[in-house]
XYZ file of C-alpha atoms in Angstrom:
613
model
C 176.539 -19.090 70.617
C 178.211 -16.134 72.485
C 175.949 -12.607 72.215
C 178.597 -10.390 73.946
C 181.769 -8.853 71.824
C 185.102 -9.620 72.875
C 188.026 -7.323 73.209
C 188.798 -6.289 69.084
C 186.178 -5.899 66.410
C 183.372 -3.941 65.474
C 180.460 -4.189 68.224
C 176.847 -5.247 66.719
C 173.594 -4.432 68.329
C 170.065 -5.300 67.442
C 166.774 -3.253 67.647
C 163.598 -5.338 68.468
C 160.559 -3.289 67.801
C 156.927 -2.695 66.339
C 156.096 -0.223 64.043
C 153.085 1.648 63.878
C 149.663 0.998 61.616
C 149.604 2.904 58.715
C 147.018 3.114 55.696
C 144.927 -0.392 55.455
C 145.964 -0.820 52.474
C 150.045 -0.221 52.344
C 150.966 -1.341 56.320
C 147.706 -2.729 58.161
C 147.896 -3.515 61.930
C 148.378 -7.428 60.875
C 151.898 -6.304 59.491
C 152.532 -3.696 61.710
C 151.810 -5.409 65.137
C 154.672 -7.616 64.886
C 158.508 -7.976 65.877
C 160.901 -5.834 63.299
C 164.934 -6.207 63.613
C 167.233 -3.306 63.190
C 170.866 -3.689 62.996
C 173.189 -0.976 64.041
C 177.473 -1.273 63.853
C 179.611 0.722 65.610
C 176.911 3.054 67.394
C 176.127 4.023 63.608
C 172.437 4.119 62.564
C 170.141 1.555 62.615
C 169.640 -0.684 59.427
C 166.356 -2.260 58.921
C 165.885 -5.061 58.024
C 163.600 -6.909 55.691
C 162.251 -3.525 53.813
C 161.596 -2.551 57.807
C 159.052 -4.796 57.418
C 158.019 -7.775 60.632
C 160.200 -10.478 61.200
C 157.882 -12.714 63.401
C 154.648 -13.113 63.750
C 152.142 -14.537 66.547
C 150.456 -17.417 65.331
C 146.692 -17.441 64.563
C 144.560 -19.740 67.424
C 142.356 -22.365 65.882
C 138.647 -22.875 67.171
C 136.974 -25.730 67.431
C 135.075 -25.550 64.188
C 138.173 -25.457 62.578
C 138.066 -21.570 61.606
C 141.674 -19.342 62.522
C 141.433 -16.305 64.698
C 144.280 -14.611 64.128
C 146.787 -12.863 66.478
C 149.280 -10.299 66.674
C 152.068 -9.339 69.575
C 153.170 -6.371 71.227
C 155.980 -5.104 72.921
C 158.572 -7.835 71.789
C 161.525 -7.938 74.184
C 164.793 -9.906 72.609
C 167.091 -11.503 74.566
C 170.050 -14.211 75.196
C 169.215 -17.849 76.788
C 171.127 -20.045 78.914
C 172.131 -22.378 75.790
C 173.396 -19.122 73.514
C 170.534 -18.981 71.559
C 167.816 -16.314 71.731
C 164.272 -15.827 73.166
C 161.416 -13.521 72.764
C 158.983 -12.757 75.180
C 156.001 -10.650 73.838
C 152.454 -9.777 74.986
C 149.888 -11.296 72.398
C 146.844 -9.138 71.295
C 144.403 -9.357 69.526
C 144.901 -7.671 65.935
C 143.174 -4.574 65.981
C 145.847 -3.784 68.586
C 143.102 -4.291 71.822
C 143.585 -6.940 74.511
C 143.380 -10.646 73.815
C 141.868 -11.910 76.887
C 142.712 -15.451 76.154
C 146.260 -14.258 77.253
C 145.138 -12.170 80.382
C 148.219 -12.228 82.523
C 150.164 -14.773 80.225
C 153.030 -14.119 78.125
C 154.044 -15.460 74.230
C 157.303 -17.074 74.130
C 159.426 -17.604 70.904
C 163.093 -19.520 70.809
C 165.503 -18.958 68.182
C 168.866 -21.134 67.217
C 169.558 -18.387 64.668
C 167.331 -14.571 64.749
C 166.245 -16.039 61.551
C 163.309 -18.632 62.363
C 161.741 -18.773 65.230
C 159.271 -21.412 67.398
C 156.377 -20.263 69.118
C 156.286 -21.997 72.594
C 153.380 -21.165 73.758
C 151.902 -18.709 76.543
C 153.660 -18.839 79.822
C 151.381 -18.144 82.473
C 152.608 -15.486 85.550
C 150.094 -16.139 88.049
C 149.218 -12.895 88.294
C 145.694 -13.022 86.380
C 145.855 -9.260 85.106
C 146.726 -7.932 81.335
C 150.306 -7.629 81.085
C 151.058 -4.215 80.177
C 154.667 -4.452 79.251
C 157.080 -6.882 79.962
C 161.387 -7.615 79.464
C 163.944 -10.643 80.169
C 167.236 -11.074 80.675
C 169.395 -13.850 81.373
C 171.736 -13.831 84.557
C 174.731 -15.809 83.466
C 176.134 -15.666 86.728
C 173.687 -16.743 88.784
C 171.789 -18.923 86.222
C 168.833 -17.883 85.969
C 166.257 -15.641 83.733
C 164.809 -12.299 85.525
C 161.521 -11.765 84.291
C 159.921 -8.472 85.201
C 156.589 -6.988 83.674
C 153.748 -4.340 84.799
C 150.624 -5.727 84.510
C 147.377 -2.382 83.240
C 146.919 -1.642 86.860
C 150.637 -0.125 87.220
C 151.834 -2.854 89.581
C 155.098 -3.453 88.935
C 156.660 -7.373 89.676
C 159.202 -9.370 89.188
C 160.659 -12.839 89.380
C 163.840 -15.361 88.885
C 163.550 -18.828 87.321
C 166.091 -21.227 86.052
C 163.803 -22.293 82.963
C 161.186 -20.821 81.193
C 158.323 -22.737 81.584
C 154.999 -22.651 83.378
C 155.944 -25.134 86.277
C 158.799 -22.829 87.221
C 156.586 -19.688 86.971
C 153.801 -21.401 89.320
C 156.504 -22.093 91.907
C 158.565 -18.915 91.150
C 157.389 -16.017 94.164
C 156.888 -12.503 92.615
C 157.851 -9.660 94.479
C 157.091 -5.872 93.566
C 159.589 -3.775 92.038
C 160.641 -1.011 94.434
C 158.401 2.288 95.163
C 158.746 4.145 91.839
C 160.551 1.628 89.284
C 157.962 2.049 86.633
C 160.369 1.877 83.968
C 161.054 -1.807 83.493
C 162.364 -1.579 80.296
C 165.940 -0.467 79.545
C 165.785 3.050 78.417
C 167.310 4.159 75.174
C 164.730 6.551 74.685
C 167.331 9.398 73.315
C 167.769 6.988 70.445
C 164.120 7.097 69.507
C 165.500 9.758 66.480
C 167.261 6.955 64.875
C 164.700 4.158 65.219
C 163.385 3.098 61.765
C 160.562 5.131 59.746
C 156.890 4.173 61.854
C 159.212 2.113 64.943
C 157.859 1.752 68.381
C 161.814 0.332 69.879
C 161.697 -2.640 72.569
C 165.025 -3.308 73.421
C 168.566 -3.329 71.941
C 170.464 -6.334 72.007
C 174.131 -7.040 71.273
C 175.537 -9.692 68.855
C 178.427 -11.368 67.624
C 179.736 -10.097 64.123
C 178.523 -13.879 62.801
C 175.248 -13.499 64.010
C 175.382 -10.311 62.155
C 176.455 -11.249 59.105
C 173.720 -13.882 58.949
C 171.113 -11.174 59.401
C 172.112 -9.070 56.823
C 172.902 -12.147 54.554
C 168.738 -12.815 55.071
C 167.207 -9.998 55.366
C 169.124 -6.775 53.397
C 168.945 -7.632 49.330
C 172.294 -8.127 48.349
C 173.795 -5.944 45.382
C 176.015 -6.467 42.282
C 179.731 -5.003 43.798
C 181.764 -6.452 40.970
C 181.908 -8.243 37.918
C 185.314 -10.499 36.651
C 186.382 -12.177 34.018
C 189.800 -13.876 33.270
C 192.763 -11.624 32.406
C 193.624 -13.647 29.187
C 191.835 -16.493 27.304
C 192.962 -18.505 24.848
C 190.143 -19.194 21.246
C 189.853 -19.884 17.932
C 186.492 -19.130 16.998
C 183.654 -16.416 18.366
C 182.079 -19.547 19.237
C 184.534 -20.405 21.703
C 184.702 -16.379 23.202
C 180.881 -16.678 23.584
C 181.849 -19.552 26.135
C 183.435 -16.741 28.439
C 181.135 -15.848 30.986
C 181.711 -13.157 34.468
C 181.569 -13.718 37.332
C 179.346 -11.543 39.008
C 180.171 -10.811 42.347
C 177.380 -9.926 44.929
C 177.537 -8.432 48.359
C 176.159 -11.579 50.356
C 179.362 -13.072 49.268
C 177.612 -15.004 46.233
C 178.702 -15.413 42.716
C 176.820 -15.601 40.011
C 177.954 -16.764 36.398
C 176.870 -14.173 33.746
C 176.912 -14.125 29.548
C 178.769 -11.132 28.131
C 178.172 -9.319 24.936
C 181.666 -9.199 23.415
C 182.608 -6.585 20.966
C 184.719 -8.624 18.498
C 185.092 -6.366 15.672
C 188.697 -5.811 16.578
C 189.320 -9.770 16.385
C 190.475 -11.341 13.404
C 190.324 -14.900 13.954
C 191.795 -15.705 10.832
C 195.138 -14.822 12.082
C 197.037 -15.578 15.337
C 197.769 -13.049 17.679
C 196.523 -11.363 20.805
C 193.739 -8.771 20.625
C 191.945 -6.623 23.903
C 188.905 -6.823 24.145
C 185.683 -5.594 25.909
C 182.555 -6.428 26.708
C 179.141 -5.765 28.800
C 177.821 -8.290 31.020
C 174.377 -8.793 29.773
C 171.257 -8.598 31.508
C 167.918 -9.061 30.387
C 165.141 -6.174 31.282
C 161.960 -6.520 31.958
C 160.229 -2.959 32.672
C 156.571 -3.743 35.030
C 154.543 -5.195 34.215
C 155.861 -7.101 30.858
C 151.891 -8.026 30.121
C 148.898 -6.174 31.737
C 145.738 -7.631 33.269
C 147.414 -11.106 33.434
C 147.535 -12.679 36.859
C 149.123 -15.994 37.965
C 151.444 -16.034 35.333
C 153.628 -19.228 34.278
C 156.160 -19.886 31.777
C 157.157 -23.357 30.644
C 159.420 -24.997 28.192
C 158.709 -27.605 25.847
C 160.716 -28.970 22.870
C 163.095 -26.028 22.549
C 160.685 -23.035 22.677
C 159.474 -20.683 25.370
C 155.369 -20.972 26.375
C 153.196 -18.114 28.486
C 150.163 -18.565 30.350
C 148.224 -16.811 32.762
C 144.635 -15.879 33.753
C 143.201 -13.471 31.595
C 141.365 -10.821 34.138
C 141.072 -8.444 30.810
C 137.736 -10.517 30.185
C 136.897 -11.329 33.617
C 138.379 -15.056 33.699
C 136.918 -16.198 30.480
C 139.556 -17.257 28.544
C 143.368 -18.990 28.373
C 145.946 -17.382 25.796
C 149.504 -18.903 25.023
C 152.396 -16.673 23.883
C 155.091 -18.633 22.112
C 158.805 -17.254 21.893
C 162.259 -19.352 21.017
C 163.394 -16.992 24.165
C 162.445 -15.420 27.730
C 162.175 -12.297 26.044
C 160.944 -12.910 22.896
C 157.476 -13.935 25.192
C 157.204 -10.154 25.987
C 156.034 -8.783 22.455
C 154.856 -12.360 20.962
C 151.716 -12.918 19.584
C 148.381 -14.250 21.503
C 146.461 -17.443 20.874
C 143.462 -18.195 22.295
C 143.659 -22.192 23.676
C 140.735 -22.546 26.151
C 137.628 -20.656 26.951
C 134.460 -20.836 28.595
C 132.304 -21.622 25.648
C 134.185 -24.807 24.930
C 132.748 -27.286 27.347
C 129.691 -27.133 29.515
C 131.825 -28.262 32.777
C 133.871 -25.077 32.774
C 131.391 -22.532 32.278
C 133.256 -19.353 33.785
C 136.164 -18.473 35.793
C 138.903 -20.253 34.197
C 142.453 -19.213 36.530
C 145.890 -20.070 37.394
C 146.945 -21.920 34.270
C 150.223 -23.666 34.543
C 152.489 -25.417 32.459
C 153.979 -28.933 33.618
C 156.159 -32.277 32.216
C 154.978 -35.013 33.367
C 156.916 -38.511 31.391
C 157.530 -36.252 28.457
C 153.963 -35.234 28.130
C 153.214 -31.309 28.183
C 150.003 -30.465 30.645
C 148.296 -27.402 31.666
C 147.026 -27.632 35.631
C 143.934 -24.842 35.869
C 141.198 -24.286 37.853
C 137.789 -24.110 36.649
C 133.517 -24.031 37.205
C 130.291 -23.900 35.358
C 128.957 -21.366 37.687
C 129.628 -19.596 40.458
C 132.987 -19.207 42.075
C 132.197 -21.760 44.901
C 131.940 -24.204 42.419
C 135.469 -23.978 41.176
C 137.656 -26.992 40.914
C 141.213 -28.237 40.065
C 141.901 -29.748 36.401
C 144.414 -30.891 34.315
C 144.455 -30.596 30.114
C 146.669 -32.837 28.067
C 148.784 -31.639 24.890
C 147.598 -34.457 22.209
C 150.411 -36.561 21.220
C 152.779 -34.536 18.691
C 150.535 -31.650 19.153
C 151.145 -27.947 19.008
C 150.651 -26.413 22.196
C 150.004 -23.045 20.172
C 146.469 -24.877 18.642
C 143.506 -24.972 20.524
C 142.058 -28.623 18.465
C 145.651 -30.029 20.418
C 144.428 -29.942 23.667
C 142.255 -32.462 25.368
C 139.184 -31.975 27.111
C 139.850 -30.924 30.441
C 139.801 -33.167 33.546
C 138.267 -32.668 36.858
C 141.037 -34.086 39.393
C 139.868 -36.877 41.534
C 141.202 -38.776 44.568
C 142.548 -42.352 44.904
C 139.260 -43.829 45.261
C 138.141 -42.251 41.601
C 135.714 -39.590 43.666
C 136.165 -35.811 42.808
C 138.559 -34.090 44.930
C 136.494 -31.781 46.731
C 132.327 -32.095 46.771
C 129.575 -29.374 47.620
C 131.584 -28.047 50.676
C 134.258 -26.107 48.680
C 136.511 -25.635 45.964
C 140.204 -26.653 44.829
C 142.537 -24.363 42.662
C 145.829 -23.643 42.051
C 146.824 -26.616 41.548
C 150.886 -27.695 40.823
C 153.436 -30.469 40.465
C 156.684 -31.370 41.314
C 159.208 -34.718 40.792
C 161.286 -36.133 43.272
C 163.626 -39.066 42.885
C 160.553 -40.880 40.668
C 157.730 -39.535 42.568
C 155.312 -36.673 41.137
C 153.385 -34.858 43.950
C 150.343 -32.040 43.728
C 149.708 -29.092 46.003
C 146.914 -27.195 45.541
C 144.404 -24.720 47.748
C 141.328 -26.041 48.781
C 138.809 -24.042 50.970
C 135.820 -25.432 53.060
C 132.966 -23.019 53.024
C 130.354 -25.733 54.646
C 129.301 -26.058 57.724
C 131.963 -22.380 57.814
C 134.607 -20.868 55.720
C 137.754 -22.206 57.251
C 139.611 -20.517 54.582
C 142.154 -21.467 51.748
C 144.443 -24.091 53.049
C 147.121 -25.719 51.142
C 147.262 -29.626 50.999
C 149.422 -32.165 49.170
C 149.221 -35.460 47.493
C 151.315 -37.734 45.043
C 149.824 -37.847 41.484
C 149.725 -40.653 39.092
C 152.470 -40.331 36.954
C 150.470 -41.588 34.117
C 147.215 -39.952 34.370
C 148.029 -36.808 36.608
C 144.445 -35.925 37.310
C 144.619 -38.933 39.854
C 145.477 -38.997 43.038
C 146.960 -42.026 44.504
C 147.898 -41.183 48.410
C 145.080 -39.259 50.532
C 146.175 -35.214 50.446
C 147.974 -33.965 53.730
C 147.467 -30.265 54.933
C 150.539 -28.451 54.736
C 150.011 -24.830 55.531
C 146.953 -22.555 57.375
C 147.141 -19.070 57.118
C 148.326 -18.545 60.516
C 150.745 -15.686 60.574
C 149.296 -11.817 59.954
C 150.761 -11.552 56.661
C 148.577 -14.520 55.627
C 145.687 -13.752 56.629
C 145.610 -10.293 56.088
C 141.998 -8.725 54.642
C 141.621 -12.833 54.223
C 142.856 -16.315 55.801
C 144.497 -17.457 52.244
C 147.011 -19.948 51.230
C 147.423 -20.619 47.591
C 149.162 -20.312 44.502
C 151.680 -22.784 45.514
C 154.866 -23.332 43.230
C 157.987 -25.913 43.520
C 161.772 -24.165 42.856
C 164.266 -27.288 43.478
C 167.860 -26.943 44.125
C 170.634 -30.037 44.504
C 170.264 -29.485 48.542
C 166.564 -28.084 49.191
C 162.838 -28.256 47.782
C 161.461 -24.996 47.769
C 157.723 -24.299 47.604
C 156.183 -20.806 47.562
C 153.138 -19.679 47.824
C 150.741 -16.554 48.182
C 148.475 -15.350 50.637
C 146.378 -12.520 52.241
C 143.870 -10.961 50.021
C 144.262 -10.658 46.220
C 145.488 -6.784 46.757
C 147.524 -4.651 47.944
C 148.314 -6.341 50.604
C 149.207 -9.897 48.721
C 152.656 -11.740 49.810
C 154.485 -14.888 48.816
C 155.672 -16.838 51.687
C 157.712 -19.999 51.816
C 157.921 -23.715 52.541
C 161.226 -25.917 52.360
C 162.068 -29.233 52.561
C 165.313 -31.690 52.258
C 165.024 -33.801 49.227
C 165.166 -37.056 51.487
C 162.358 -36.253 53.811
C 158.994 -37.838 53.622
C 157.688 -34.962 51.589
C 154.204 -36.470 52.162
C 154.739 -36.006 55.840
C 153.832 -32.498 56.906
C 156.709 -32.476 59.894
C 159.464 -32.368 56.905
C 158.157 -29.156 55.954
C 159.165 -26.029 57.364
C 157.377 -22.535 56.884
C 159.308 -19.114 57.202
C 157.600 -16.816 59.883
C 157.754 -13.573 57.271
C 156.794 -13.365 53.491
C 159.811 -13.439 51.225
C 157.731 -10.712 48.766
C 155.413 -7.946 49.719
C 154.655 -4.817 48.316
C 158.091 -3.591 50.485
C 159.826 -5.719 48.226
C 159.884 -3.126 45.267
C 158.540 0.324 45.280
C 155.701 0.982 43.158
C 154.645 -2.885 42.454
C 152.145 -3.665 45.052
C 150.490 -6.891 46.443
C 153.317 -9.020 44.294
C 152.549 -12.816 44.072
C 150.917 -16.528 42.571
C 154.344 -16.800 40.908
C 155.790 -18.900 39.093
C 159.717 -20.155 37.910
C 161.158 -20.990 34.689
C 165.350 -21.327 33.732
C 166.944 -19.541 30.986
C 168.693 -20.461 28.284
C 171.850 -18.784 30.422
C 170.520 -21.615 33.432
C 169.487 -18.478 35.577
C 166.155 -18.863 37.215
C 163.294 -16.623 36.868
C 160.457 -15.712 39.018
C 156.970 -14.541 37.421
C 154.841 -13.396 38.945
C 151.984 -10.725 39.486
C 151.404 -7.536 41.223
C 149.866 -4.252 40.868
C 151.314 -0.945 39.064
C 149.513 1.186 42.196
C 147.112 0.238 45.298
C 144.284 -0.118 42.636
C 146.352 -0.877 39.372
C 145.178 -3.843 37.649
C 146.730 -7.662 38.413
C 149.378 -7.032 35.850
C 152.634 -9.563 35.206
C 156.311 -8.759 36.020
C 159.590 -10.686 35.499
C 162.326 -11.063 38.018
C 165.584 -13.101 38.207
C 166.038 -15.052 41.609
C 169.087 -15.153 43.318
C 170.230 -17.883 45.565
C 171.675 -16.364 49.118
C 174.728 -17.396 50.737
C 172.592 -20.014 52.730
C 171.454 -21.276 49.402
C 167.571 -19.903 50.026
C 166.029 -18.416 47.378
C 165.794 -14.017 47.226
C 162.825 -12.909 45.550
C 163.684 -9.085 46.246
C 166.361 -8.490 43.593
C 165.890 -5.897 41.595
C 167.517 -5.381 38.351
C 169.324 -2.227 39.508
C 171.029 -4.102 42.593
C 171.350 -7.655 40.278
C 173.928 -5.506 37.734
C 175.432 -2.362 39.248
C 175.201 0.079 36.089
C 178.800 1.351 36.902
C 180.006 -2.048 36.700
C 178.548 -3.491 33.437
C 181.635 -2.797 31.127
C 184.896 -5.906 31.331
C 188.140 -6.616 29.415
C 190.433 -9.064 28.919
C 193.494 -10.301 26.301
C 192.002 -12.396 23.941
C 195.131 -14.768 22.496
C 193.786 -16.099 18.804
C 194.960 -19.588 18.132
């Protein structure tokens, strides 16, 4: 993959940079302390990207008792390696911004096929033995070979050529000093501070082909509505045939998206032939935030025709499970309340009742919670059974609740920690369970999220032994706390998605991402692959802050909404918001549209000939 433009077309460059802390609670130094990408055509001004929010992150460092202690990076420099992909060299810090001396005179390096996901390498080591200060690389395509250069916190000033980037070359490499007053060993661009994003600390620019740019923006700038079309003339004989008619709604990413209209038929008589113009207005469901207050982890689910809503209940503190019960998406909004599980009802689940979740398992309806009779280190994963033809809306129709256990018929998790959060998923036959299980004996290693397959028939059983799937190793994930949870399948015809949330339950709560191909040995943790950024934050939308445990359900329409939770304000209450998700040109999921971008308002109105048969 070229990086240099050729003779005609528009010329692409990329700002790699950090941005600085701001308030703990809206962009901590875990967020802040990482590499952001800004994309700039035509000397124009730079774009950033992902809500100017970090696009790589250092990974956290595991101890030896199994605890995380996280890391962050500094002066990211971006550049082009030998194969046409891209590299990163950055120093790595500790989080608070000081030194890590773990790394003292080492440098991180990432690789990159695609500026989209990235592999940590590892620390190369320079030899040198002092804190690197600042360092850049550059590739020397006619020579072959990479010209490293850095300044290590004593000013010295040093540089070297390699033909690979890797420690062996680096011992043998000889460093020289930079000549008597080359300080600077970073390009300068420093006139073009004015137009470097809100909070940016610039590294280096960077140019790109126009493909590489298009699959930036494709990723990481929320694409918008730009048109909506439907066919010039149709041929019907019945509404019920018009209502068949759908747009196409067009979206900047180069997607398409088939939409319902609201035809105005007044004008039609389809009791006599002829041909009639007509109009219409794409519709689009709105859900003002939040669409139900004080209810976290929300989930909707349906079974035999109608529409079901769950979530935990933080209006009483965690004591209770309500259903809502709508024949549509919307109808759940303003429908009625009924009380189907609380803490009085059975000695083993005592308080905190969360997460709910609805889930089909061989045409039985199930609701996967997490429960304790005490304290909050006592709380476990279990699954409740819908009786057979009973009404999910009637509390005497659900079965006791079950404590999940593991293949050998022991609980899931003893005295050293809890399990919650618990979900499900099929695959070609097979039914697997992630959940979030944290040790807190001999230490608190943290929510971790592991996986196992489930009986089909009892799904309170495990039958394989759980794998760990994903640490809370990136910033974003561990920020205010090392948490992953709330994990959630959305499946497509090419990928298995699974999301899930992390950081602290605040502000500062994101959903990040695991995929998979439908093939793989889902059971083996190497098929899984984990984005390096969050895919929602509290950038994502402003005014809903620390958005996530969500949640998907399809519409009547087969478009594909995301629940989930988030806060009306810093210090608003956990509070439940609807959001359609669009599928991006890559077919990945986009979590950021918002219903002003996902239907342009000037755009709503289409006509067409309408020839009655």
């Amino acid at each position: 993959m070229k990086t240099t433009q050729e003779n005609a077309g528009k010329k692409y460059e990329l700002l790699c940079y950090t941005r600085k802390p701001e308030e703990d609670s809206i962009y901590s130094e875990k967020l802040a302390y990482s590499m952001h990408l800004a994309l700039r055509e035509d000397g124009g001004s730079f774009v950033p990207l992902n809500h100017n929010s970090g696009i790589l992150y250092a990974k956290a460092v595991q101890r030896e008792d199994g605890t995380l202690h996280a890391k962050s990076l500094k002066n990211p420099c971006l550049f082009e390696m030998a194969d046409g992909t891209f590299g990163v060299i950055a120093e790595r810090i500790e989080t608070d911004g000081s030194d890590d001396e773990s790394a003292k005179g080492k440098l991180l390096l990432f690789t990159s096929a695609d500026l989209v996901r990235y592999q940590e390498k590892g620390l190369l080591d320079l030899g040198m033995g002092k804190t690197i200060e600042d360092a850049v690389c550059s590739y020397d395509k006619v020579n072959c070979v990479y010209l490293l250069k850095w300044k290590d916190i004593e000013g010295g000033c040093f540089s070297c050529r390699v033909s690979d980037l890797a420690d062996e070359e680096l011992r043998k490499a000889e460093s020289c000093c930079l000549p008597a007053g080359e300080t600077d060993i970073r390009d300068s661009f420093f006139s073009e501070r004015k137009d470097c994003p809100e909070g940016g600390l610039p590294g280096n620019l960077l140019s790109v082909e126009e493909a590489v740019a298009e699959r930036l923006k494709c990723r990481f700038l929320v694409p918008e509505n730009i048109a909506n079309e439907v066919p010039e003339r149709v041929s019907v004989s019945s509404p019920e045939d018009l209502k068949e008619i759908k747009a196409a709604a067009k979206y900047s990413d180069g997607t398409s998206v088939e939409k319902r209209v609201d035809w105005y038929t007044k004008e039609v008589d389809f009791n006599h032939p002829g041909t009639y113009r007509i109009t219409g207005r794409v519709h689009q469901d709105h859900y003002e935030f939040p669409v139900a207050w004080h209810r976290a982890d929300p989930c909707i689910g349906k079974w035999e025709g109608k529409y079901y809503f769950i979530a935990t209940n933080d209006f009483d503190n965690n004591h209770s499970l309500y259903i809502r019960e709508a024949d549509t998406i919307p109808g759940l909004i303003t429908a009625q309340e009924i009380k189907i599980l609380d803490t009085s009802m059975y000695p083993h689940l005592g308080n905190l009742l969360w997460a709910p979740e609805f889930h089909i398992i061989r045409d039985r309806l199930y609701i996967f919670h997490a429960g304790t009779p005490g304290e909050f280190e006592k709380e476990q994963c279990h699954v409740m059974a819908l009786k057979k033809n009973g009404n999910p809306m009637k509390a005497g129709d659900w079965e006791m609740p079950l404590r999940v256990v593991k293949k050998d018929g022991s609980y899931l998790y003893g005295e050293e920690g809890i399990t919650l959060d618990m979900t499900e998923f099929e695959v070609a036959g097979r039914y697997y369970a992630v959940w979030s299980q944290r040790q807190f004996k001999p230490v608190d290693q943290g929510a971790w999220l592991y996986m196992a397959e489930l009986n089909q028939e009892e799904p309170w059983k495990l039958i394989s032994d759980p794998v760990l799937l994903s640490m809370p190793e990136y910033g974003w994930a561990n920020n205010h706390t090392f948490v992953d949870e709330g994990p959630f399948a959305l499946i497509t015809e090419k990928k298995i998605f699974l999301t899930f949330s992390s950081a602290a339950v605040d502000s500062t709560y994101v959903v990040g991402l695991l995929s998979a191909d439908p093939e793989a040995d889902l059971l083996d943790p190497k098929s899984w692959i984990k984005e390096n950024y969050p895919l929602m934050s509290s950038r994502s939308k402003e005014g809903e802050y620390g958005t996530g445990h969500n949640s998907y359900i399809m519409d009547e329409d087969g478009l594909v909404w995301n629940a989930y939770h988030g806060k009306p304000g810093v210090d608003g209450p956990r509070s439940s918001g609807l959001r359609r998700v669009h599928f991006g040109a890559d077919g990945y999921p986009v979590l950021d549209l918002t219903e002003e971008k996902d239907l342009a308002p000037g755009l709503t109105e289409v006509s067409m000939d309408v020839v009655v048969k």
